[in-house]
Coordinates of C-alpha atoms in Angstrom, one line a residue:
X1 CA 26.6 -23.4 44.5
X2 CA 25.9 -25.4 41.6
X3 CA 27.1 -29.0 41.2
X4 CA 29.7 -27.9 38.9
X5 CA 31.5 -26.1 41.6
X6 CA 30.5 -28.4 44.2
X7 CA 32.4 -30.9 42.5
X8 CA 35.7 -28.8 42.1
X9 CA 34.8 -27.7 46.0
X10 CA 35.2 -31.0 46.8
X11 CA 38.0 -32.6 45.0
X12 CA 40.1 -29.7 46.4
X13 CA 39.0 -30.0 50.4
X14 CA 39.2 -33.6 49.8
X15 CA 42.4 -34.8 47.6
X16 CA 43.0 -38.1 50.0
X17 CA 39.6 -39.3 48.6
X18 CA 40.6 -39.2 44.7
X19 CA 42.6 -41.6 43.1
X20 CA 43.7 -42.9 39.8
X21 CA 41.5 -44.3 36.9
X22 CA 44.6 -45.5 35.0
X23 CA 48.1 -46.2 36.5
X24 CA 50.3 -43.2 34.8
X25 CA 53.7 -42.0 36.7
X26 CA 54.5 -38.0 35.6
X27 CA 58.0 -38.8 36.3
X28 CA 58.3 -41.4 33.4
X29 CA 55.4 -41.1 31.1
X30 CA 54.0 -39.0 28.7
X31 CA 50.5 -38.4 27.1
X32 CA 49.3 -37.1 23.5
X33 CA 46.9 -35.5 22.8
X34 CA 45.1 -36.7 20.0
X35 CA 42.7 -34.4 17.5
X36 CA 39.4 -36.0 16.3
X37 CA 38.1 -32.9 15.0
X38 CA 38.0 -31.8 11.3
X39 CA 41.6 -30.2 11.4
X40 CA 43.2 -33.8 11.7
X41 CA 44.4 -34.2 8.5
X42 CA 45.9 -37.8 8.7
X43 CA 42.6 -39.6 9.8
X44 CA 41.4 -40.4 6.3
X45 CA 37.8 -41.8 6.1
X46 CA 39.2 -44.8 4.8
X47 CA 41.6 -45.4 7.8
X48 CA 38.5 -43.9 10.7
X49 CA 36.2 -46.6 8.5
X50 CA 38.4 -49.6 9.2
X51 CA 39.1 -50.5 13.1
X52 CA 42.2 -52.0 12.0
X53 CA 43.7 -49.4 10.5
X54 CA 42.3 -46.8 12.9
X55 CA 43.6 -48.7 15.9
X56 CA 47.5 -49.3 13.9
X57 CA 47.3 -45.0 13.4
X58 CA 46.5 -44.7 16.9
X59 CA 49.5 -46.5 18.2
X60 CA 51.8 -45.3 16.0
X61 CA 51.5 -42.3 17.1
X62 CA 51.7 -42.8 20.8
X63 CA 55.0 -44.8 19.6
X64 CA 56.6 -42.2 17.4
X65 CA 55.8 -39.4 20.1
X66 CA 57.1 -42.3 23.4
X67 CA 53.8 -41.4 25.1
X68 CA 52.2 -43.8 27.4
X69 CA 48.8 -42.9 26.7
X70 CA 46.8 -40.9 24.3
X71 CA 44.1 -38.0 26.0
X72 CA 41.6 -36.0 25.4
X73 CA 38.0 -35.7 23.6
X74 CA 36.0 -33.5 26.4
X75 CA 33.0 -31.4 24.3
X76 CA 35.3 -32.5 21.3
X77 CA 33.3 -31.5 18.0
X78 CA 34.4 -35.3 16.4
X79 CA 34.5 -36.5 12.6
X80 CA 35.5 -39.4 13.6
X81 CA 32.0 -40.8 14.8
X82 CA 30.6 -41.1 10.9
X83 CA 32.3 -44.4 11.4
X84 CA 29.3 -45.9 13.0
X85 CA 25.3 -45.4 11.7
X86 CA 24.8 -45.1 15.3
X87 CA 25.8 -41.5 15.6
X88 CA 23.9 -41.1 12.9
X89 CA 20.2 -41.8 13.4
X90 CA 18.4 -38.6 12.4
X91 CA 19.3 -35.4 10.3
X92 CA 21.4 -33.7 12.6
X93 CA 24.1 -36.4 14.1
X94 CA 25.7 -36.8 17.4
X95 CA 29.3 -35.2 17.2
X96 CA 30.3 -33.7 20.6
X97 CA 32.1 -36.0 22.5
X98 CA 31.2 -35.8 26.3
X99 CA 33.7 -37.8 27.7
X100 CA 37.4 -38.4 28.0
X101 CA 39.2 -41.0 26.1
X102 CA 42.4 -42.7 27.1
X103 CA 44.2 -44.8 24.4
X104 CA 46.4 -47.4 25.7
X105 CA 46.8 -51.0 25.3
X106 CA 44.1 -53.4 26.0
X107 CA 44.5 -54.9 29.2
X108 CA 45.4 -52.1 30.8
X109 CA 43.7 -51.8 33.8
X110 CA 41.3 -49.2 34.9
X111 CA 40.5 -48.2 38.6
X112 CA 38.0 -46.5 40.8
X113 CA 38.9 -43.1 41.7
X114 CA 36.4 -42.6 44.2
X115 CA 34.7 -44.5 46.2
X116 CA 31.1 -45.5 45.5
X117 CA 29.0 -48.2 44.4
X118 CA 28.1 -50.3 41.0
X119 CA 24.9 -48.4 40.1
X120 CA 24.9 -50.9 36.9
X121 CA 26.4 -52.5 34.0
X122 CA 25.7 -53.5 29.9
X123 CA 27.4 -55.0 27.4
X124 CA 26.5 -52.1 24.5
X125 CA 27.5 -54.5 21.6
X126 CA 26.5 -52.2 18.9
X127 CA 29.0 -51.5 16.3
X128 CA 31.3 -48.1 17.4
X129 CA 29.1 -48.8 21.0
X130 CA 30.4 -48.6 24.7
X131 CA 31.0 -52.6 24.6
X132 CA 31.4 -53.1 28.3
X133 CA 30.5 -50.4 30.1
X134 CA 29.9 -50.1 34.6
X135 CA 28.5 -47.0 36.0
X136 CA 29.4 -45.9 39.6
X137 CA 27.9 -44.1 41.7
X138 CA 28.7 -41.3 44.2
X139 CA 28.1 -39.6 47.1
X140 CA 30.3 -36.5 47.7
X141 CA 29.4 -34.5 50.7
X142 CA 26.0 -34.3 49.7
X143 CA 26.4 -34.0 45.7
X144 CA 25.3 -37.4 43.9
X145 CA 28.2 -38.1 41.2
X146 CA 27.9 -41.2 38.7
X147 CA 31.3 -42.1 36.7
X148 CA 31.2 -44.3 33.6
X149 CA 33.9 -46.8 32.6
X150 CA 33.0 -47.8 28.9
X151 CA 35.2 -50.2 26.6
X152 CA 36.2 -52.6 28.8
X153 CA 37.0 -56.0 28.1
X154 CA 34.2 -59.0 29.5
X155 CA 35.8 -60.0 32.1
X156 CA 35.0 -56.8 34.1
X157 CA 31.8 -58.1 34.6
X158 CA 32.5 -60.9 36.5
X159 CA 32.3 -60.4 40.6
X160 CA 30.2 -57.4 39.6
X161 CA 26.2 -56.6 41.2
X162 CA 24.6 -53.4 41.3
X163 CA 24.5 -51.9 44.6
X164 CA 28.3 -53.7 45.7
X165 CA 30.3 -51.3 47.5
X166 CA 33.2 -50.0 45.5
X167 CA 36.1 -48.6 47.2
X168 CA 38.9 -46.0 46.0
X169 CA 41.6 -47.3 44.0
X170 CA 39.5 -50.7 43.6
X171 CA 40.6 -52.3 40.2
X172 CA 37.2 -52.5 37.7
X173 CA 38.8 -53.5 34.9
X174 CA 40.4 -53.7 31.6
X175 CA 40.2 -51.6 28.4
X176 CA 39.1 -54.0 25.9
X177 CA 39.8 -55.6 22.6
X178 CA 38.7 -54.4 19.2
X179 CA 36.9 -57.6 19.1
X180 CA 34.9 -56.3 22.2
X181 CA 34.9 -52.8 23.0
X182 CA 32.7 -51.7 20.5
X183 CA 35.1 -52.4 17.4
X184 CA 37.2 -49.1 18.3
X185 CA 40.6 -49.0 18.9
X186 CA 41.6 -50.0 22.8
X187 CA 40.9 -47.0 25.2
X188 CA 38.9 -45.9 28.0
X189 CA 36.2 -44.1 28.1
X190 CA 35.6 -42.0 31.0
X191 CA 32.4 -39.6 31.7
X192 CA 31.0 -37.7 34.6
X193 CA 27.4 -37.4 35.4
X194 CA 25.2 -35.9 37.8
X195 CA 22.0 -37.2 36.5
X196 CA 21.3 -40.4 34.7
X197 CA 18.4 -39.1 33.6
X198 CA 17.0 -43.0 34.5
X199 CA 19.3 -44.6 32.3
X200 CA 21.2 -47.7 33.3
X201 CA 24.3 -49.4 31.7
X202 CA 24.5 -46.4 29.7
X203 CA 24.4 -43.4 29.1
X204 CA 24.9 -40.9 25.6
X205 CA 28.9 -40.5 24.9
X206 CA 27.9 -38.0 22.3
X207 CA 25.5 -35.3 21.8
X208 CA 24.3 -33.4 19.1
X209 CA 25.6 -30.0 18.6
X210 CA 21.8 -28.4 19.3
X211 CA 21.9 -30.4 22.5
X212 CA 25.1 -29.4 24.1
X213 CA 23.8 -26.8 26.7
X214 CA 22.2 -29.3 28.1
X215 CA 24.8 -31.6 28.2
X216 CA 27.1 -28.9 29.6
X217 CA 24.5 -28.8 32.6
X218 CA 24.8 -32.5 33.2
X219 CA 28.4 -33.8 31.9
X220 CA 31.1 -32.5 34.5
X221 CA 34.7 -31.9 33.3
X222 CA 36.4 -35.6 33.9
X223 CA 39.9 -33.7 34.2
X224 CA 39.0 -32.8 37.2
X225 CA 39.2 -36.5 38.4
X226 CA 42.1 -37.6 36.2
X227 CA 44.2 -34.9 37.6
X228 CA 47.2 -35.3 34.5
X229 CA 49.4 -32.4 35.2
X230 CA 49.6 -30.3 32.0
X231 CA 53.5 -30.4 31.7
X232 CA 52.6 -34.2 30.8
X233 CA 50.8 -33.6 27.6
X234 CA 52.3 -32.7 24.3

């Protein structure tokens, strides 16, 4: 069986052992999808070039649509990353987001959803960067998982050493600032790895579009964690 499946294999024998990453109530809330592909017309370069303006789009829409959070982003093909010379350092740039992003208000606090333990931690300062970012790591039945949190605020490092036990449900932290979370609007970040390829404190959020199959290999589906039941999302 291949980790892939392992992974779905386990989340479904094992649904006591998977919590939340963000607080979110299907009774009450709602999430939107948002589009950082080419077809968004709204997102100007002018308004994805200023974090200001980026971050006031993004919560007007979350308010005009009364969503709780905004989703989505996994193997997105994104525009929105020539923002940042970072995604940008050769000929061919990275564009395929491998993540999940959840848009929200900073502060809002984020969670383990499995239990685990801090396999490490970096403050990725670089503008359009992680910011504060904690890896986890996993051990599910035999499958080695690692889960990264990225633009958190600072003060989800403090408490924190590598190797501490984490347990399910255990707060991490809080999505950060603009002023520290890489200079994006506040959100979380949240990827699924089985290799870190001997990486710590991060790990590529992006990939180029000649890379992706073997991303795909690596990068499993974070839905399968964050569980948000479909009916949710408009």
């Amino acid at each position: 069986m291949d980790r892939h499946k392992q992974l779905e294999h386990f989340i479904a024998a094992n649904p006591d052992k998977v919590g939340k990453v963000v607080y979110f109530d299907a009774a009450r809330h709602k999430l939107l999808r948002l589009d950082f592909t080419d077809a968004n017309h709204e997102l100007s370069p002018e308004i994805i070039g200023h974090t200001q303006q980026f971050s006031a789009w993004v919560f007007k829409k979350l308010k005009e649509n009364k969503c709780k959070y905004g989703v989505g982003g996994y193997f997105e093909n994104r525009t929105i990353y020539s923002r940042s010379a970072l995604f940008n350092t050769t000929a061919e740039p990275r564009c395929l987001h491998l993540g999940i992003d959840i848009w929200g208000d900073a502060g809002t606090m984020v969670y383990a959803p499995l239990a685990g333990k801090v396999h490490s931690f970096q403050d990725n300062d670089n503008f359009g960067d992680y910011g504060a970012t904690i890896i986890l790591e996993h051990h599910l039945d035999g499958l080695k998982l690692f889960s990264l949190y990225g633009h958190l605020n600072d003060e989800s490092f403090l408490g924190l050493s590598e190797g501490m036990a984490i347990e399910k449900g255990e707060a991490l932290g809080e999505f950060g600032s603009t002023e520290e979370n890489g200079n994006w609007p506040p959100h979380l970040h949240f990827q699924l790895m089985f290799d870190m390829e001997g990486l710590k404190g991060d790990y590529p959020g992006a990939c180029r579009l000649s890379e992706q199959d073997k991303y795909r290999h690596n990068i499993a589906d974070p839905g399968l964690i964050l569980q948000f039941p479909a009916g949710s999302i408009i």
